[in-house]
């Protein structure tokens, strides 16, 4: 499978399903636990309404990817997923080779639905494994065991043409040796793609409260860097290098949908708390976001035909900042000419030269600017320096 050309980011659709069986203590995503049942058909109909609304704003687009995120999309029935995919195909032109991804938890109940998702049109699954250690899975609030996760992954690789799974590292007390052993096993089992995220303490999470109370200790910056180095060394050796700061793939197996984000393409977002970036004839590039509270979003969509609470034109400066923040996460880097097109200004030569002198960025043979292996651990500082 060939990679998508950097100069052609494409157009995608993101569908947010906000419900989870439990709230993980590290998670700051828009996810909600409902002890009773919720009206899945009603939420489906509201998503279909929003799809029609976004399509009216983005006429003529070809959908290259669909991503069901959450929350926990694998709590949706396969019929719901099928109807959403069908509606996307009716509202836009759907590329026959479109990547259609669904995030899934590796519990046996959800894995049993994989065949139904495949029949619905899903061709790629991303499994939230998070750890290959039962004690750490419990600490992370996960509801599956390692054995259950591996069985689900086996089902996923047999059911879908493409599959990925996630791990979180830099966990409390995790040594480079322990992570190396865990990552080696993950690479042995990984079909084509791995997402490897360093644990961060996010605002308004249970982990933040534990951290501030001194009951949760994360690795020091030096220890986290050692874990980062192990990650890069082992994934490179296994033929799954980082194509983005936290994502690793065999060549040609990158996530098409996420590349649309990182290459600053267009995407429509529907569902509670979904974000989008579209280019509108009435206002250039626009930032969109929907009402995050599920029941409130549902009420607003049914009353007004969409759940947007943000829909504003982005200034050239804001576009430039976003372009850098997203594009410099990629190993391929960014095209300075596109930055100039978006912002009307060039990079300050002395600033780029200084970053090169300090080993933070480099030019590729194609004239792109990319962050080096030394620059990635301090990416935010590199972005801020270039954007200034």
Short mmCIF file of C-alpha atoms in Angstrom, two decimals:
data_model
loop_
_atom_site.label_atom_id
_atom_site.label_comp_id
_atom_site.label_asym_id
_atom_site.label_seq_id
_atom_site.Cartn_x
_atom_site.Cartn_y
_atom_site.Cartn_z
CA UNK A 1 0.00 0.00 0.00
CA UNK A 2 1.56 3.25 -1.10
CA UNK A 3 1.88 6.25 1.19
CA UNK A 4 -0.15 9.36 0.44
CA UNK A 5 1.88 12.19 -1.07
CA UNK A 6 2.66 14.95 1.47
CA UNK A 7 1.45 17.63 -0.96
CA UNK A 8 -2.01 16.05 -1.10
CA UNK A 9 -3.30 15.79 2.47
CA UNK A 10 -6.83 14.78 1.44
CA UNK A 11 -10.23 14.96 3.16
CA UNK A 12 -11.51 12.75 5.96
CA UNK A 13 -14.51 12.34 8.26
CA UNK A 14 -14.20 11.85 12.01
CA UNK A 15 -17.11 10.32 13.96
CA UNK A 16 -17.02 10.62 17.74
CA UNK A 17 -18.82 8.06 19.91
CA UNK A 18 -18.59 9.44 23.46
CA UNK A 19 -19.60 6.49 25.63
CA UNK A 20 -17.35 4.20 27.68
CA UNK A 21 -17.95 1.39 30.16
CA UNK A 22 -15.56 3.11 32.58
CA UNK A 23 -13.47 6.29 32.66
CA UNK A 24 -9.74 5.56 32.57
CA UNK A 25 -7.85 7.62 35.19
CA UNK A 26 -5.37 9.06 32.64
CA UNK A 27 -7.97 9.99 30.01
CA UNK A 28 -8.92 13.58 29.19
CA UNK A 29 -10.87 12.71 26.02
CA UNK A 30 -14.54 13.55 25.72
CA UNK A 31 -15.81 10.25 27.12
CA UNK A 32 -18.79 9.57 29.35
CA UNK A 33 -20.04 6.64 31.39
CA UNK A 34 -23.78 6.03 31.42
CA UNK A 35 -24.94 3.51 34.00
CA UNK A 36 -28.26 3.02 32.29
CA UNK A 37 -28.87 2.42 28.61
CA UNK A 38 -28.74 5.23 26.07
CA UNK A 39 -30.79 5.56 22.91
CA UNK A 40 -28.31 4.42 20.26
CA UNK A 41 -30.79 4.93 17.41
CA UNK A 42 -31.38 8.51 18.49
CA UNK A 43 -27.64 9.25 18.55
CA UNK A 44 -27.27 7.57 15.17
CA UNK A 45 -29.97 9.76 13.65
CA UNK A 46 -28.32 12.88 15.07
CA UNK A 47 -24.98 11.86 13.54
CA UNK A 48 -26.71 11.40 10.19
CA UNK A 49 -28.16 14.92 10.51
CA UNK A 50 -24.71 16.34 11.24
CA UNK A 51 -23.15 14.50 8.30
CA UNK A 52 -25.65 16.14 5.96
CA UNK A 53 -24.87 19.55 7.47
CA UNK A 54 -21.07 19.16 7.04
CA UNK A 55 -21.48 17.84 3.51
CA UNK A 56 -23.34 21.00 2.55
CA UNK A 57 -20.27 22.98 3.68
CA UNK A 58 -17.76 20.80 1.84
CA UNK A 59 -19.33 19.98 -1.49
CA UNK A 60 -17.28 18.08 -4.04
CA UNK A 61 -14.87 16.49 -1.58
CA UNK A 62 -13.71 12.90 -1.94
CA UNK A 63 -13.57 11.11 1.41
CA UNK A 64 -10.26 9.28 1.69
CA UNK A 65 -10.67 8.16 5.28
CA UNK A 66 -13.26 7.66 7.99
CA UNK A 67 -12.29 7.34 11.64
CA UNK A 68 -14.60 6.18 14.43
CA UNK A 69 -13.07 7.48 17.66
CA UNK A 70 -14.17 7.98 21.22
CA UNK A 71 -15.02 7.19 23.81
CA UNK A 72 -15.40 3.58 22.81
CA UNK A 73 -16.72 3.12 19.26
CA UNK A 74 -16.70 -0.67 19.70
CA UNK A 75 -19.73 -0.22 21.96
CA UNK A 76 -21.69 0.75 18.82
CA UNK A 77 -23.65 -1.94 17.06
CA UNK A 78 -22.27 -3.01 13.66
CA UNK A 79 -25.56 -1.87 12.09
CA UNK A 80 -25.01 1.66 13.44
CA UNK A 81 -21.51 1.71 11.96
CA UNK A 82 -22.85 0.43 8.61
CA UNK A 83 -25.50 3.13 8.43
CA UNK A 84 -22.98 5.88 9.17
CA UNK A 85 -20.58 4.63 6.47
CA UNK A 86 -23.49 4.39 4.03
CA UNK A 87 -24.54 7.96 4.85
CA UNK A 88 -21.01 9.27 4.31
CA UNK A 89 -21.02 7.63 0.89
CA UNK A 90 -24.32 9.34 0.04
CA UNK A 91 -23.27 12.79 1.27
CA UNK A 92 -19.82 12.82 -0.36
CA UNK A 93 -17.98 10.69 -2.88
CA UNK A 94 -16.30 7.87 -0.94
CA UNK A 95 -12.97 6.76 -2.36
CA UNK A 96 -13.23 3.03 -3.20
CA UNK A 97 -9.86 2.58 -1.45
CA UNK A 98 -10.83 4.68 1.58
CA UNK A 99 -9.31 3.72 4.91
CA UNK A 100 -12.12 3.15 7.44
CA UNK A 101 -10.82 2.79 11.00
CA UNK A 102 -12.64 1.92 14.20
CA UNK A 103 -11.10 2.17 17.67
CA UNK A 104 -11.86 -0.88 19.80
CA UNK A 105 -11.31 -2.09 23.32
CA UNK A 106 -9.95 -5.64 23.53
CA UNK A 107 -12.62 -7.15 25.76
CA UNK A 108 -14.11 -10.41 24.55
CA UNK A 109 -17.58 -8.86 24.21
CA UNK A 110 -16.35 -6.15 21.87
CA UNK A 111 -14.03 -8.47 19.92
CA UNK A 112 -17.04 -10.65 19.17
CA UNK A 113 -18.40 -7.76 17.06
CA UNK A 114 -15.35 -7.53 14.79
CA UNK A 115 -16.89 -9.63 12.00
CA UNK A 116 -19.94 -7.37 12.04
CA UNK A 117 -17.77 -4.25 11.74
CA UNK A 118 -15.89 -5.79 8.84
CA UNK A 119 -19.19 -6.55 7.08
CA UNK A 120 -20.25 -2.94 7.74
CA UNK A 121 -17.24 -1.65 5.78
CA UNK A 122 -14.54 -1.14 8.43
CA UNK A 123 -11.17 -2.21 7.02
CA UNK A 124 -8.81 -1.10 9.79
CA UNK A 125 -9.05 -1.45 13.56
CA UNK A 126 -7.06 0.24 16.30
CA UNK A 127 -7.04 -1.79 19.52
CA UNK A 128 -6.51 -0.04 22.86
CA UNK A 129 -4.22 -2.56 24.56
CA UNK A 130 -2.18 0.04 26.57
CA UNK A 131 0.07 -2.41 28.46
CA UNK A 132 1.34 -5.99 28.30
CA UNK A 133 1.40 -6.28 32.06
CA UNK A 134 -1.72 -7.15 34.06
CA UNK A 135 -0.73 -5.09 37.11
CA UNK A 136 -0.22 -1.98 34.98
CA UNK A 137 -3.46 -2.60 33.09
CA UNK A 138 -5.24 -2.49 36.43
CA UNK A 139 -3.36 0.67 37.41
CA UNK A 140 -4.41 2.27 34.11
CA UNK A 141 -8.05 1.42 34.78
CA UNK A 142 -8.33 -1.01 31.88
CA UNK A 143 -11.01 -3.71 31.98
CA UNK A 144 -9.12 -6.42 30.11
CA UNK A 145 -6.20 -8.73 30.83
CA UNK A 146 -3.11 -9.21 28.67
CA UNK A 147 -4.38 -12.63 27.55
CA UNK A 148 -7.75 -11.16 26.59
CA UNK A 149 -6.04 -8.34 24.68
CA UNK A 150 -3.84 -10.76 22.74
CA UNK A 151 -6.82 -12.92 21.84
CA UNK A 152 -8.69 -9.83 20.62
CA UNK A 153 -5.67 -8.76 18.59
CA UNK A 154 -5.50 -12.21 16.98
CA UNK A 155 -9.18 -11.89 16.02
CA UNK A 156 -8.56 -8.38 14.69
CA UNK A 157 -5.66 -9.41 12.45
CA UNK A 158 -7.66 -12.31 11.03
CA UNK A 159 -10.76 -10.16 10.46
CA UNK A 160 -9.39 -6.89 9.08
CA UNK A 161 -6.91 -6.21 6.31
CA UNK A 162 -5.15 -3.69 8.58
CA UNK A 163 -4.73 -3.47 12.34
CA UNK A 164 -2.89 -1.41 14.94
CA UNK A 165 -2.70 -1.31 18.71
CA UNK A 166 -1.75 1.23 21.36
CA UNK A 167 0.62 1.07 24.31
CA UNK A 168 1.32 3.63 27.02
CA UNK A 169 4.87 3.78 28.41
CA UNK A 170 6.77 5.90 30.95
CA UNK A 171 4.43 4.38 33.50
CA UNK A 172 5.17 4.72 37.24
CA UNK A 173 8.22 2.64 38.16
CA UNK A 174 8.84 1.43 34.60
CA UNK A 175 12.52 0.79 33.88
CA UNK A 176 14.14 0.88 30.43
CA UNK A 177 14.80 -2.85 30.75
CA UNK A 178 11.17 -3.66 31.54
CA UNK A 179 9.92 -1.43 28.72
CA UNK A 180 12.40 -2.98 26.28
CA UNK A 181 11.08 -6.46 27.09
CA UNK A 182 7.45 -5.33 26.75
CA UNK A 183 8.08 -3.45 23.51
CA UNK A 184 9.98 -6.38 22.03
CA UNK A 185 6.93 -8.57 22.63
CA UNK A 186 4.64 -5.88 21.18
CA UNK A 187 6.75 -5.63 18.04
CA UNK A 188 6.64 -9.39 17.67
CA UNK A 189 2.85 -9.25 17.69
CA UNK A 190 2.33 -5.97 15.82
CA UNK A 191 0.89 -6.58 12.35
CA UNK A 192 1.88 -3.26 10.75
CA UNK A 193 1.37 -0.28 13.05
CA UNK A 194 1.93 0.67 16.69
CA UNK A 195 0.96 3.81 18.60
CA UNK A 196 3.33 4.31 21.55
CA UNK A 197 2.40 7.16 23.88
CA UNK A 198 4.37 8.47 26.83
CA UNK A 199 2.11 8.77 29.86
CA UNK A 200 1.32 12.41 30.56
CA UNK A 201 -0.63 13.86 33.46
CA UNK A 202 -3.60 15.61 31.89
CA UNK A 203 -5.73 18.29 33.59
CA UNK A 204 -8.97 17.25 35.30
CA UNK A 205 -8.13 13.55 35.39
CA UNK A 206 -7.91 11.14 38.31
CA UNK A 207 -4.18 10.81 37.65
CA UNK A 208 -3.77 14.56 38.05
CA UNK A 209 -5.43 14.42 41.45
CA UNK A 210 -3.26 11.48 42.51
CA UNK A 211 -0.14 13.18 41.16
CA UNK A 212 -0.82 16.40 43.03
CA UNK A 213 -1.48 14.42 46.21
CA UNK A 214 1.91 12.73 45.87
CA UNK A 215 0.33 9.31 45.33
CA UNK A 216 1.47 8.89 41.73
CA UNK A 217 5.05 9.32 40.58
CA UNK A 218 6.03 9.55 36.93
CA UNK A 219 9.54 9.12 35.51
CA UNK A 220 11.98 12.02 35.75
CA UNK A 221 12.82 13.82 32.48
CA UNK A 222 16.08 11.85 32.22
CA UNK A 223 14.29 8.54 32.85
CA UNK A 224 11.59 9.43 30.30
CA UNK A 225 14.30 10.25 27.75
CA UNK A 226 15.90 6.84 28.35
CA UNK A 227 12.54 5.19 27.66
CA UNK A 228 12.15 7.31 24.51
CA UNK A 229 15.59 6.19 23.30
CA UNK A 230 14.70 2.53 23.87
CA UNK A 231 11.50 3.06 21.90
CA UNK A 232 13.27 4.54 18.88
CA UNK A 233 16.07 1.97 18.90
CA UNK A 234 13.81 -1.09 19.04
CA UNK A 235 11.20 0.13 16.56
CA UNK A 236 13.87 1.12 14.03
CA UNK A 237 15.51 -2.29 14.40
CA UNK A 238 12.14 -4.01 13.86
CA UNK A 239 11.43 -2.09 10.66
CA UNK A 240 8.67 0.02 12.24
CA UNK A 241 10.28 3.44 12.61
CA UNK A 242 8.43 6.50 13.88
CA UNK A 243 6.69 8.34 11.06
CA UNK A 244 5.14 10.62 13.68
CA UNK A 245 6.36 11.36 17.19
CA UNK A 246 4.19 8.62 18.78
CA UNK A 247 3.29 6.43 15.81
CA UNK A 248 5.30 3.68 14.17
CA UNK A 249 4.57 1.72 11.02
CA UNK A 250 6.04 -0.47 8.37
CA UNK A 251 6.57 1.60 5.20
CA UNK A 252 3.23 2.16 3.47
CA UNK A 253 1.19 1.17 6.54
CA UNK A 254 0.84 4.61 8.12
CA UNK A 255 -2.59 5.76 9.33
CA UNK A 256 -4.07 7.63 6.36
CA UNK A 257 -6.59 9.42 8.53
CA UNK A 258 -4.07 10.72 11.02
CA UNK A 259 -1.82 11.83 8.17
CA UNK A 260 -4.64 14.11 7.06
CA UNK A 261 -4.44 15.81 10.47
CA UNK A 262 -0.65 16.02 10.56
CA UNK A 263 -0.35 17.17 6.95
CA UNK A 264 -2.94 19.87 7.68
CA UNK A 265 -5.63 18.55 5.40
CA UNK A 266 -9.40 18.92 5.76
CA UNK A 267 -11.64 16.85 7.97
CA UNK A 268 -15.25 17.09 9.05
CA UNK A 269 -16.01 16.12 12.64
CA UNK A 270 -19.43 14.91 13.83
CA UNK A 271 -20.71 13.64 17.15
CA UNK A 272 -20.41 15.09 20.68
CA UNK A 273 -17.15 16.98 21.19
CA UNK A 274 -15.85 16.38 17.64
CA UNK A 275 -13.46 18.86 16.04
CA UNK A 276 -13.04 19.69 12.37
CA UNK A 277 -10.98 21.80 10.01
CA UNK A 278 -12.67 22.63 6.73
CA UNK A 279 -12.06 25.10 3.92
CA UNK A 280 -15.29 26.96 3.23
CA UNK A 281 -16.11 29.15 0.24
CA UNK A 282 -17.63 31.64 2.65
CA UNK A 283 -14.70 32.00 4.98
CA UNK A 284 -11.49 30.16 4.14
CA UNK A 285 -10.13 27.64 6.60
CA UNK A 286 -12.42 27.23 9.57
CA UNK A 287 -12.10 25.64 13.00
CA UNK A 288 -15.18 23.73 14.10
CA UNK A 289 -16.16 22.00 17.34
CA UNK A 290 -19.40 20.50 18.59
CA UNK A 291 -21.10 20.54 21.97
CA UNK A 292 -19.20 17.99 24.11
CA UNK A 293 -21.97 16.91 26.49
CA UNK A 294 -23.77 13.99 24.78
CA UNK A 295 -27.32 14.74 25.86
CA UNK A 296 -26.95 18.46 25.23
CA UNK A 297 -25.42 17.77 21.80
CA UNK A 298 -28.33 15.49 20.99
CA UNK A 299 -30.89 18.11 21.95
CA UNK A 300 -29.16 20.86 19.96
CA UNK A 301 -28.75 18.73 16.81
CA UNK A 302 -32.39 17.69 16.87
CA UNK A 303 -33.50 21.29 17.32
CA UNK A 304 -31.06 23.13 15.05
CA UNK A 305 -29.69 20.59 12.55
CA UNK A 306 -26.11 20.64 13.86
CA UNK A 307 -24.27 20.63 17.18
CA UNK A 308 -21.59 23.21 16.44
CA UNK A 309 -20.55 25.49 19.26
CA UNK A 310 -17.49 26.77 17.38
CA UNK A 311 -17.27 27.66 13.69
CA UNK A 312 -14.79 30.43 13.10
CA UNK A 313 -12.37 31.51 10.42
CA UNK A 314 -8.73 30.96 11.31
CA UNK A 315 -6.31 33.86 10.91
CA UNK A 316 -3.20 33.31 8.79
CA UNK A 317 -1.14 33.37 11.99
CA UNK A 318 -3.31 30.68 13.60
CA UNK A 319 -3.07 28.55 10.46
CA UNK A 320 0.70 28.85 10.49
CA UNK A 321 0.88 27.84 14.15
CA UNK A 322 -1.36 24.81 13.57
CA UNK A 323 0.57 23.81 10.46
CA UNK A 324 3.83 23.80 12.42
CA UNK A 325 2.37 22.09 15.48
CA UNK A 326 0.94 19.26 13.40
CA UNK A 327 3.48 18.95 10.58
CA UNK A 328 6.65 18.98 12.65
CA UNK A 329 5.39 15.89 14.48
CA UNK A 330 6.08 13.97 11.26
CA UNK A 331 9.42 12.41 10.38
CA UNK A 332 8.94 13.76 6.84
CA UNK A 333 8.75 17.32 8.18
CA UNK A 334 7.07 20.30 6.49
CA UNK A 335 7.30 22.21 3.24
CA UNK A 336 8.44 25.82 3.91
CA UNK A 337 6.65 26.92 0.72
CA UNK A 338 3.30 25.77 2.10
CA UNK A 339 3.96 27.66 5.34
CA UNK A 340 4.54 30.77 3.26
CA UNK A 341 1.33 30.17 1.28
CA UNK A 342 -0.68 29.82 4.51
CA UNK A 343 0.84 32.76 6.37
CA UNK A 344 2.30 35.09 3.75
CA UNK A 345 5.69 35.04 5.46
CA UNK A 346 8.89 33.05 5.34
CA UNK A 347 10.79 31.45 8.17
CA UNK A 348 13.42 33.68 9.68
CA UNK A 349 16.67 32.34 8.22
CA UNK A 350 18.75 33.06 11.34
CA UNK A 351 16.25 31.22 13.53
CA UNK A 352 16.32 28.13 11.30
CA UNK A 353 20.12 28.29 11.16
CA UNK A 354 20.31 28.43 14.95
CA UNK A 355 18.04 25.38 15.32
CA UNK A 356 20.17 23.51 12.78
CA UNK A 357 23.36 24.50 14.63
CA UNK A 358 21.91 23.08 17.84
CA UNK A 359 20.94 19.85 16.11
CA UNK A 360 17.19 20.37 16.54
CA UNK A 361 16.10 20.50 12.88
CA UNK A 362 17.52 19.72 9.47
CA UNK A 363 16.69 20.14 5.79
CA UNK A 364 15.80 17.08 3.74
CA UNK A 365 16.97 16.53 0.16
CA UNK A 366 13.54 17.73 -0.97
CA UNK A 367 13.99 21.04 0.88
CA UNK A 368 11.61 20.15 3.71
CA UNK A 369 12.34 21.08 7.33
CA UNK A 370 12.12 18.22 9.78
CA UNK A 371 12.86 17.77 13.44
CA UNK A 372 15.85 15.57 14.30
CA UNK A 373 15.91 12.72 16.80
CA UNK A 374 17.43 15.17 19.28
CA UNK A 375 14.68 17.72 18.63
CA UNK A 376 11.67 15.40 19.00
CA UNK A 377 11.84 15.14 22.81
CA UNK A 378 11.64 18.97 22.98
CA UNK A 379 9.27 19.39 20.03
CA UNK A 380 7.08 22.05 21.65
CA UNK A 381 10.11 24.31 22.15
CA UNK A 382 11.20 23.80 18.53
CA UNK A 383 7.72 24.68 17.25
CA UNK A 384 7.58 27.80 19.42
CA UNK A 385 11.00 28.92 18.17
CA UNK A 386 10.07 28.52 14.50
CA UNK A 387 6.67 30.19 14.95
CA UNK A 388 8.06 33.25 16.72
#
